[in-house]
C-alpha positions as MATLAB code, in Angstrom:
seq = 'MKNYQLLFRSYDEMDKIYQQLHAKGAVNLPYLVKVQNTRQKLIFFGCRHSNDIGDPQNAEIENEWNKFIKHDNPQKVALCEGGVRPLESDKETGV';
ca = [
     217.225 -174.228   49.305;
     214.419 -176.102   51.028;
     211.373 -177.198   49.107;
     208.867 -174.754   50.646;
     206.072 -176.266   48.566;
     205.811 -178.934   51.266;
     204.608 -176.254   53.720;
     201.538 -175.410   51.667;
     198.463 -177.579   51.360;
     195.415 -178.154   49.203;
     191.890 -177.567   50.480;
     191.487 -181.286   51.216;
     194.766 -181.390   53.125;
     193.803 -178.312   55.146;
     190.379 -179.775   55.890;
     192.077 -182.867   57.350;
     194.359 -180.660   59.465;
     191.422 -178.641   60.810;
     189.495 -181.854   61.545;
     192.502 -183.122   63.533;
     192.801 -179.830   65.412;
     189.078 -179.865   66.134;
     189.324 -183.422   67.521;
     192.105 -182.225   69.858;
     189.938 -179.356   71.138;
     191.818 -176.686   69.198;
     188.612 -175.260   67.762;
     188.710 -171.942   65.893;
     192.439 -171.359   66.386;
     194.354 -169.664   63.566;
     196.702 -171.679   61.367;
     200.126 -170.044   60.984;
     202.966 -170.928   58.642;
     206.206 -168.975   59.070;
     209.094 -169.440   56.634;
     212.296 -167.414   56.662;
     215.636 -167.415   54.905;
     218.486 -164.893   55.111;
     216.727 -162.333   52.893;
     213.013 -163.015   53.101;
     210.240 -163.924   55.476;
     206.794 -165.255   54.662;
     203.961 -165.481   57.160;
     200.674 -167.112   56.247;
     197.917 -166.450   58.764;
     194.893 -168.622   58.138;
     191.892 -167.786   60.262;
     188.162 -168.251   60.175;
     185.930 -165.447   58.995;
     184.341 -163.495   61.826;
     182.652 -160.116   62.237;
     183.014 -160.260   66.035;
     185.491 -157.564   67.130;
     185.908 -159.466   70.413;
     187.009 -162.665   68.692;
     190.283 -163.795   70.359;
     191.928 -164.458   66.995;
     191.802 -160.727   66.285;
     194.468 -160.073   68.940;
     196.767 -162.569   67.198;
     196.086 -160.994   63.803;
     196.761 -157.519   65.201;
     199.984 -158.709   66.858;
     201.316 -160.161   63.589;
     200.200 -157.034   61.695;
     202.005 -154.726   64.136;
     205.212 -156.744   63.714;
     204.823 -156.373   59.942;
     204.233 -152.603   60.154;
     207.246 -152.067   62.432;
     209.609 -154.034   60.187;
     212.022 -151.681   58.424;
     212.083 -153.385   55.007;
     210.775 -150.821   52.458;
     209.926 -153.642   50.021;
     207.560 -155.525   52.343;
     204.283 -156.688   50.836;
     200.988 -157.708   52.471;
     198.381 -159.786   50.668;
     194.807 -160.152   51.835;
     192.024 -162.384   50.640;
     189.015 -160.517   49.308;
     190.628 -157.443   47.789;
     191.026 -153.885   49.034;
     188.388 -152.639   51.441;
     187.700 -149.066   52.577;
     190.022 -147.854   55.330;
     188.200 -147.742   58.651;
     189.126 -145.077   61.167;
     187.837 -147.025   64.159;
     188.200 -150.789   64.538;
     185.445 -151.100   67.153;
     182.691 -149.484   65.106;
     184.122 -149.965   61.620;
     183.391 -146.318   60.772;
];
């Protein structure tokens, strides 16, 4: 099996990557890592924190989330930084 540890980075390594992306004009774009084998799939979606519902990265987050929800594996797991938040009934108003 591959050494997947090589796909993950420290804060300093990620800072260098974001500095390189910024220098190339790829400002504020999400950082995705996708790893899959025959039985499992891992998706890491790294994005910047934003309260702007119109932020373009939200469409990418929602697209990945919808793929996750539609997947038929009953053992799927989602992890989110920051803990469990109250369920919002409306994404535009957050109410």
